[in-house]
mmCIF file of C-alpha atoms and ligand atoms in Angstrom:
data_model
loop_
_atom_site.group_PDB
_atom_site.id
_atom_site.type_symbol
_atom_site.label_atom_id
_atom_site.label_comp_id
_atom_site.label_asym_id
_atom_site.label_seq_id
_atom_site.Cartn_x
_atom_site.Cartn_y
_atom_site.Cartn_z
ATOM 1 C CA MET A 40 -0.029 -0.012 0.006
ATOM 2 C CA THR A 41 1.434 3.398 -0.984
ATOM 3 C CA LEU A 42 0.807 6.074 1.595
ATOM 4 C CA ASP A 43 0.794 9.715 0.447
ATOM 5 C CA PRO A 44 3.363 11.542 2.662
ATOM 6 C CA SER A 45 1.403 14.787 2.475
ATOM 7 C CA SER A 46 -1.886 13.387 3.685
ATOM 8 C CA ALA A 47 -3.602 12.826 7.020
ATOM 9 C CA LEU A 48 -6.635 11.432 8.683
ATOM 10 C CA VAL A 49 -7.771 13.402 11.743
ATOM 11 C CA LEU A 50 -9.752 11.765 14.559
ATOM 12 C CA PHE A 51 -12.328 14.490 14.784
ATOM 13 C CA SER A 52 -14.889 14.572 17.574
ATOM 14 C CA GLY A 53 -16.042 18.172 17.310
ATOM 15 C CA GLY A 54 -14.293 19.103 20.566
ATOM 16 C CA GLN A 55 -11.629 21.748 21.218
ATOM 17 C CA ASP A 56 -8.677 19.395 21.002
ATOM 18 C CA SER A 57 -9.624 17.568 17.812
ATOM 19 C CA THR A 58 -10.612 20.868 16.128
ATOM 20 C CA THR A 59 -7.164 22.273 16.946
ATOM 21 C CA CYS A 60 -5.680 19.075 15.514
ATOM 22 C CA LEU A 61 -7.720 19.502 12.364
ATOM 23 C CA ALA A 62 -6.338 23.051 11.929
ATOM 24 C CA TRP A 63 -2.832 21.737 12.587
ATOM 25 C CA ALA A 64 -3.239 19.050 9.925
ATOM 26 C CA LEU A 65 -4.720 21.501 7.417
ATOM 27 C CA SER A 66 -1.695 23.785 7.894
ATOM 28 C CA ARG A 67 0.773 20.946 7.207
ATOM 29 C CA TYR A 68 -0.744 18.431 4.746
ATOM 30 C CA GLN A 69 -2.149 18.810 1.281
ATOM 31 C CA ARG A 70 -4.927 16.271 1.755
ATOM 32 C CA VAL A 71 -6.814 15.945 5.025
ATOM 33 C CA GLU A 72 -9.767 13.711 5.825
ATOM 34 C CA THR A 73 -11.673 13.296 9.096
ATOM 35 C CA ILE A 74 -13.130 10.388 10.948
ATOM 36 C CA GLY A 75 -15.510 10.245 13.917
ATOM 37 C CA PHE A 76 -16.901 7.403 16.017
ATOM 38 C CA SER A 77 -20.279 6.783 17.470
ATOM 39 C CA TYR A 78 -20.124 4.301 20.308
ATOM 40 C CA GLY A 79 -23.285 4.819 22.323
ATOM 41 C CA GLN A 80 -22.146 8.030 24.002
ATOM 42 C CA ARG A 81 -24.655 9.339 26.502
ATOM 43 C CA HIS A 82 -24.733 12.675 24.672
ATOM 44 C CA ALA A 83 -24.637 13.033 20.957
ATOM 45 C CA VAL A 84 -23.862 16.789 20.988
ATOM 46 C CA GLU A 85 -20.256 16.370 19.863
ATOM 47 C CA MET A 86 -21.431 14.344 16.842
ATOM 48 C CA GLU A 87 -23.909 17.102 15.965
ATOM 49 C CA VAL A 88 -21.370 19.888 15.991
ATOM 50 C CA ARG A 89 -18.834 18.039 13.804
ATOM 51 C CA GLU A 90 -20.144 19.106 10.394
ATOM 52 C CA PRO A 91 -20.761 22.757 11.334
ATOM 53 C CA VAL A 92 -17.201 22.932 12.700
ATOM 54 C CA ARG A 93 -15.809 21.382 9.515
ATOM 55 C CA ARG A 94 -17.747 23.861 7.386
ATOM 56 C CA ALA A 95 -16.631 26.828 9.497
ATOM 57 C CA ILE A 96 -12.952 25.799 9.483
ATOM 58 C CA ALA A 97 -13.008 25.365 5.673
ATOM 59 C CA LYS A 98 -14.086 28.990 5.400
ATOM 60 C CA LEU A 99 -11.061 30.287 7.287
ATOM 61 C CA SER A 100 -8.686 29.944 4.309
ATOM 62 C CA ASP A 101 -8.760 28.941 0.640
ATOM 63 C CA ASP A 102 -5.881 26.502 1.241
ATOM 64 C CA TRP A 103 -7.736 24.798 4.058
ATOM 65 C CA ARG A 104 -10.950 24.543 2.055
ATOM 66 C CA GLN A 105 -9.076 22.896 -0.832
ATOM 67 C CA ARG A 106 -7.235 20.510 1.463
ATOM 68 C CA LEU A 107 -10.233 19.378 3.538
ATOM 69 C CA GLY A 108 -11.528 16.101 2.113
ATOM 70 C CA PRO A 109 -14.385 13.807 3.086
ATOM 71 C CA ASP A 110 -15.603 12.992 6.583
ATOM 72 C CA ARG A 111 -16.832 9.599 7.762
ATOM 73 C CA VAL A 112 -18.515 8.397 10.926
ATOM 74 C CA VAL A 113 -17.854 4.799 11.952
ATOM 75 C CA SER A 114 -20.341 3.099 14.249
ATOM 76 C CA LEU A 115 -18.665 1.337 17.158
ATOM 77 C CA ASP A 116 -21.805 0.736 19.178
ATOM 78 C CA VAL A 117 -20.297 -2.553 20.264
ATOM 79 C CA LEU A 118 -17.812 -0.569 22.393
ATOM 80 C CA GLY A 119 -20.675 1.007 24.391
ATOM 81 C CA SER A 120 -22.372 -2.389 24.687
ATOM 82 C CA VAL A 121 -19.379 -4.088 26.315
ATOM 83 C CA SER A 122 -18.161 -1.265 28.527
ATOM 84 C CA GLN A 123 -19.699 0.394 31.575
ATOM 85 C CA SER A 124 -18.560 3.995 31.956
ATOM 86 C CA ALA A 125 -20.088 7.327 32.967
ATOM 87 C CA LEU A 126 -19.713 8.372 29.265
ATOM 88 C CA THR A 127 -21.801 5.462 27.947
ATOM 89 C CA ALA A 128 -24.216 4.717 30.816
ATOM 90 C CA ASP A 129 -26.172 6.656 33.401
ATOM 91 C CA LEU A 130 -23.495 6.341 36.055
ATOM 92 C CA PRO A 131 -22.109 9.048 38.378
ATOM 93 C CA MET A 132 -19.066 11.068 37.290
ATOM 94 C CA GLY A 133 -16.097 11.284 39.660
ATOM 95 C CA THR A 134 -13.277 8.987 40.442
ATOM 96 C CA ARG A 135 -13.296 5.158 40.555
ATOM 97 C CA PRO A 136 -11.806 3.273 43.499
ATOM 98 C CA ASP A 137 -8.688 2.560 41.414
ATOM 99 C CA GLY A 138 -8.145 6.299 40.799
ATOM 100 C CA LEU A 139 -9.241 6.350 37.172
ATOM 101 C CA PRO A 140 -12.010 8.728 36.136
ATOM 102 C CA ALA A 141 -15.532 7.259 35.990
ATOM 103 C CA THR A 142 -15.657 8.522 32.391
ATOM 104 C CA PHE A 143 -12.854 6.123 31.367
ATOM 105 C CA VAL A 144 -14.024 3.748 28.611
ATOM 106 C CA PRO A 145 -11.465 0.916 28.628
ATOM 107 C CA GLY A 146 -9.665 0.542 25.313
ATOM 108 C CA ARG A 147 -11.563 3.391 23.665
ATOM 109 C CA ASN A 148 -8.575 5.240 22.209
ATOM 110 C CA LEU A 149 -6.877 1.946 21.288
ATOM 111 C CA VAL A 150 -9.977 0.972 19.325
ATOM 112 C CA PHE A 151 -10.405 4.461 17.771
ATOM 113 C CA LEU A 152 -6.794 4.664 16.661
ATOM 114 C CA THR A 153 -6.864 1.101 15.319
ATOM 115 C CA PHE A 154 -9.996 1.733 13.248
ATOM 116 C CA ALA A 155 -8.614 5.091 12.111
ATOM 117 C CA THR A 156 -5.446 3.412 10.873
ATOM 118 C CA ILE A 157 -7.513 0.811 9.022
ATOM 119 C CA VAL A 158 -9.265 3.606 7.180
ATOM 120 C CA ALA A 159 -6.057 5.568 6.660
ATOM 121 C CA TYR A 160 -4.409 2.500 5.225
ATOM 122 C CA GLN A 161 -7.241 1.944 2.758
ATOM 123 C CA ARG A 162 -7.284 5.630 1.746
ATOM 124 C CA GLY A 163 -3.475 5.902 1.381
ATOM 125 C CA LEU A 164 -3.289 8.540 4.190
ATOM 126 C CA LYS A 165 0.075 8.364 5.926
ATOM 127 C CA HIS A 166 -0.521 10.412 9.068
ATOM 128 C CA VAL A 167 -3.237 9.693 11.620
ATOM 129 C CA VAL A 168 -3.726 12.681 13.899
ATOM 130 C CA ALA A 169 -5.218 12.412 17.373
ATOM 131 C CA GLY A 170 -5.772 15.076 20.060
ATOM 132 C CA VAL A 171 -4.615 12.903 22.951
ATOM 133 C CA CYS A 172 -2.473 14.547 25.592
ATOM 134 C CA GLU A 173 -0.740 13.453 28.796
ATOM 135 C CA THR A 174 0.183 16.918 30.125
ATOM 136 C CA ASP A 175 -2.972 17.955 31.977
ATOM 137 C CA PHE A 176 -5.165 15.139 30.695
ATOM 138 C CA SER A 177 -8.193 13.530 32.332
ATOM 139 C CA GLY A 178 -6.135 10.566 33.498
ATOM 140 C CA TYR A 179 -6.916 8.150 30.716
ATOM 141 C CA PRO A 180 -3.991 5.694 30.352
ATOM 142 C CA ASP A 181 -4.618 5.307 26.615
ATOM 143 C CA CYS A 182 -3.918 9.021 26.069
ATOM 144 C CA ARG A 183 -0.300 8.524 27.064
ATOM 145 C CA ASP A 184 2.615 8.894 24.661
ATOM 146 C CA ASP A 185 3.955 5.408 25.395
ATOM 147 C CA THR A 186 0.535 3.857 24.676
ATOM 148 C CA VAL A 187 0.289 5.639 21.322
ATOM 149 C CA LYS A 188 3.872 4.761 20.365
ATOM 150 C CA ALA A 189 3.411 1.108 21.292
ATOM 151 C CA LEU A 190 0.197 0.965 19.276
ATOM 152 C CA GLN A 191 1.940 2.562 16.278
ATOM 153 C CA VAL A 192 4.544 -0.202 16.388
ATOM 154 C CA ALA A 193 1.918 -2.920 16.650
ATOM 155 C CA ILE A 194 -0.154 -1.462 13.788
ATOM 156 C CA ASN A 195 2.749 -1.057 11.441
ATOM 157 C CA LEU A 196 3.928 -4.597 12.171
ATOM 158 C CA GLY A 197 0.430 -5.944 11.792
ATOM 159 C CA MET A 198 -0.347 -4.094 8.572
ATOM 160 C CA GLU A 199 3.133 -4.148 7.037
ATOM 161 C CA ALA A 200 2.852 -0.352 6.701
ATOM 162 C CA ARG A 201 4.570 2.865 7.765
ATOM 163 C CA LEU A 202 1.727 4.844 9.230
ATOM 164 C CA VAL A 203 2.580 7.662 11.595
ATOM 165 C CA LEU A 204 0.393 8.426 14.648
ATOM 166 C CA GLU A 205 0.707 12.171 15.169
ATOM 167 C CA THR A 206 -0.226 13.683 18.559
ATOM 168 C CA PRO A 207 0.454 17.423 18.315
ATOM 169 C CA LEU A 208 -1.065 18.120 21.759
ATOM 170 C CA MET A 209 0.771 15.400 23.667
ATOM 171 C CA TRP A 210 3.211 17.649 25.514
ATOM 172 C CA ILE A 211 1.293 20.876 25.746
ATOM 173 C CA ASP A 212 -1.347 21.905 28.310
ATOM 174 C CA LYS A 213 -4.789 23.305 27.715
ATOM 175 C CA ALA A 214 -3.618 26.928 27.768
ATOM 176 C CA ASP A 215 -1.040 26.064 25.061
ATOM 177 C CA THR A 216 -3.742 24.250 23.091
ATOM 178 C CA TRP A 217 -5.602 27.578 22.893
ATOM 179 C CA ARG A 218 -2.319 29.293 21.970
ATOM 180 C CA LEU A 219 -1.687 26.734 19.234
ATOM 181 C CA ALA A 220 -5.110 27.473 17.738
ATOM 182 C CA ASP A 221 -4.193 31.203 17.868
ATOM 183 C CA GLN A 222 -0.921 30.549 16.023
ATOM 184 C CA LEU A 223 -2.583 28.374 13.396
ATOM 185 C CA GLY A 224 -5.652 30.412 12.607
ATOM 186 C CA GLY A 225 -5.552 33.590 14.702
ATOM 187 C CA ARG A 226 -8.406 35.032 16.697
ATOM 188 C CA THR A 227 -10.897 33.786 14.079
ATOM 189 C CA LEU A 228 -10.025 30.177 14.759
ATOM 190 C CA VAL A 229 -10.047 30.744 18.545
ATOM 191 C CA ASP A 230 -13.539 32.316 18.263
ATOM 192 C CA LEU A 231 -14.704 29.403 16.116
ATOM 193 C CA ILE A 232 -13.483 26.884 18.724
ATOM 194 C CA VAL A 233 -15.227 28.873 21.517
ATOM 195 C CA GLU A 234 -18.491 29.161 19.674
ATOM 196 C CA GLU A 235 -18.788 25.929 17.670
ATOM 197 C CA THR A 236 -16.945 23.123 19.466
ATOM 198 C CA HIS A 237 -18.278 21.010 22.270
ATOM 199 C CA THR A 238 -16.341 19.504 25.182
ATOM 200 C CA CYS A 239 -18.754 19.122 28.133
ATOM 201 C CA TYR A 240 -19.272 15.515 29.297
ATOM 202 C CA LEU A 241 -22.882 16.264 30.237
ATOM 203 C CA GLY A 242 -23.819 17.529 26.757
ATOM 204 C CA ASP A 243 -24.798 20.933 28.181
ATOM 205 C CA ARG A 244 -25.193 23.606 25.457
ATOM 206 C CA THR A 245 -27.292 26.051 27.553
ATOM 207 C CA HIS A 246 -24.728 27.704 29.926
ATOM 208 C CA ARG A 247 -22.518 30.231 28.193
ATOM 209 C CA HIS A 248 -18.988 31.037 29.405
ATOM 210 C CA ASP A 249 -16.048 32.980 27.922
ATOM 211 C CA TRP A 250 -14.607 29.653 26.775
ATOM 212 C CA GLY A 251 -17.825 28.289 25.169
ATOM 213 C CA LEU A 252 -20.920 26.369 26.114
ATOM 214 C CA GLY A 253 -21.013 23.704 28.839
ATOM 215 C CA CYS A 254 -22.087 22.858 32.364
ATOM 216 C CA GLY A 255 -18.949 24.463 33.781
ATOM 217 C CA THR A 256 -18.451 21.836 36.474
ATOM 218 C CA CYS A 257 -17.605 18.491 34.820
ATOM 219 C CA ASP A 258 -13.934 17.506 34.376
ATOM 220 C CA ALA A 259 -13.944 18.354 30.673
ATOM 221 C CA CYS A 260 -15.434 21.818 31.293
ATOM 222 C CA ARG A 261 -13.081 22.545 34.139
ATOM 223 C CA LEU A 262 -10.042 21.624 32.049
ATOM 224 C CA ARG A 263 -11.257 23.741 29.167
ATOM 225 C CA ALA A 264 -12.109 26.731 31.417
ATOM 226 C CA ASN A 265 -8.816 26.501 33.341
ATOM 227 C CA GLY A 266 -6.820 26.440 30.096
ATOM 228 C CA TRP A 267 -8.814 29.366 28.745
ATOM 229 C CA SER A 268 -8.161 31.548 31.816
ATOM 230 C CA ARG A 269 -4.419 30.806 31.716
ATOM 231 C CA TYR A 270 -4.338 31.486 27.956
ATOM 232 C CA GLN A 271 -6.203 34.793 28.485
ATOM 233 C CA ALA A 272 -3.904 35.820 31.348
ATOM 234 C CA ARG A 273 -0.913 35.731 29.002
ATOM 235 C CA LEU A 274 -2.577 37.364 26.004
ATOM 236 C CA PRO A 275 -1.337 40.817 25.140
ATOM 237 C CA PRO A 276 -3.829 43.505 26.172
HETATM 238 ZN ZN1 ZN B 145 -19.452 20.100 31.456
#
């Protein structure tokens, strides 16, 4: 299988991180496609904002519009059916007795990345871009750099390929993720992420904050809000 070195497949959920990754990929590669997964999430809001975010980001530059290729949504309902998590069932948020967040879906990112590489392989897309991060992450072990690197090795051995798993957010915190968006697309991209993307675990789109819509209290909202305030604090007046 020939993989086009200037192409990428972005794992795109419609959240802040994956939207920043999409902008990052559009600024680097000539051909960029997106993939999303439905897996029985409690809240489908992220899935609903994906297409509006894609449309809005394509309007930010002629280059980006030309580079942005098709999107696909892969159904992984089986993941929701075999796992019990606060993201896929009506269970309380918080921390599990073993210290992991109640929102942890075991194997989720391993499955997502594996399916994404299957699609990338078929489409001839060399880079697979994911917004995972171990700097100020939610505590998911499959967001860690070592996990992703180990999976890349296994996938390339198993597929006899040279796919590259790219994780541009791995070593930066949430404030720097906002700064990266600013560098890539200026204030217009930052505003787009604030207005259009969705991060809240509870699917709340009714409470408005400087950093976007969300409940303001779940882990995802608190990470996003905290990063925003630190990003704002270092913005020039
Ligand atoms: Zn929230």
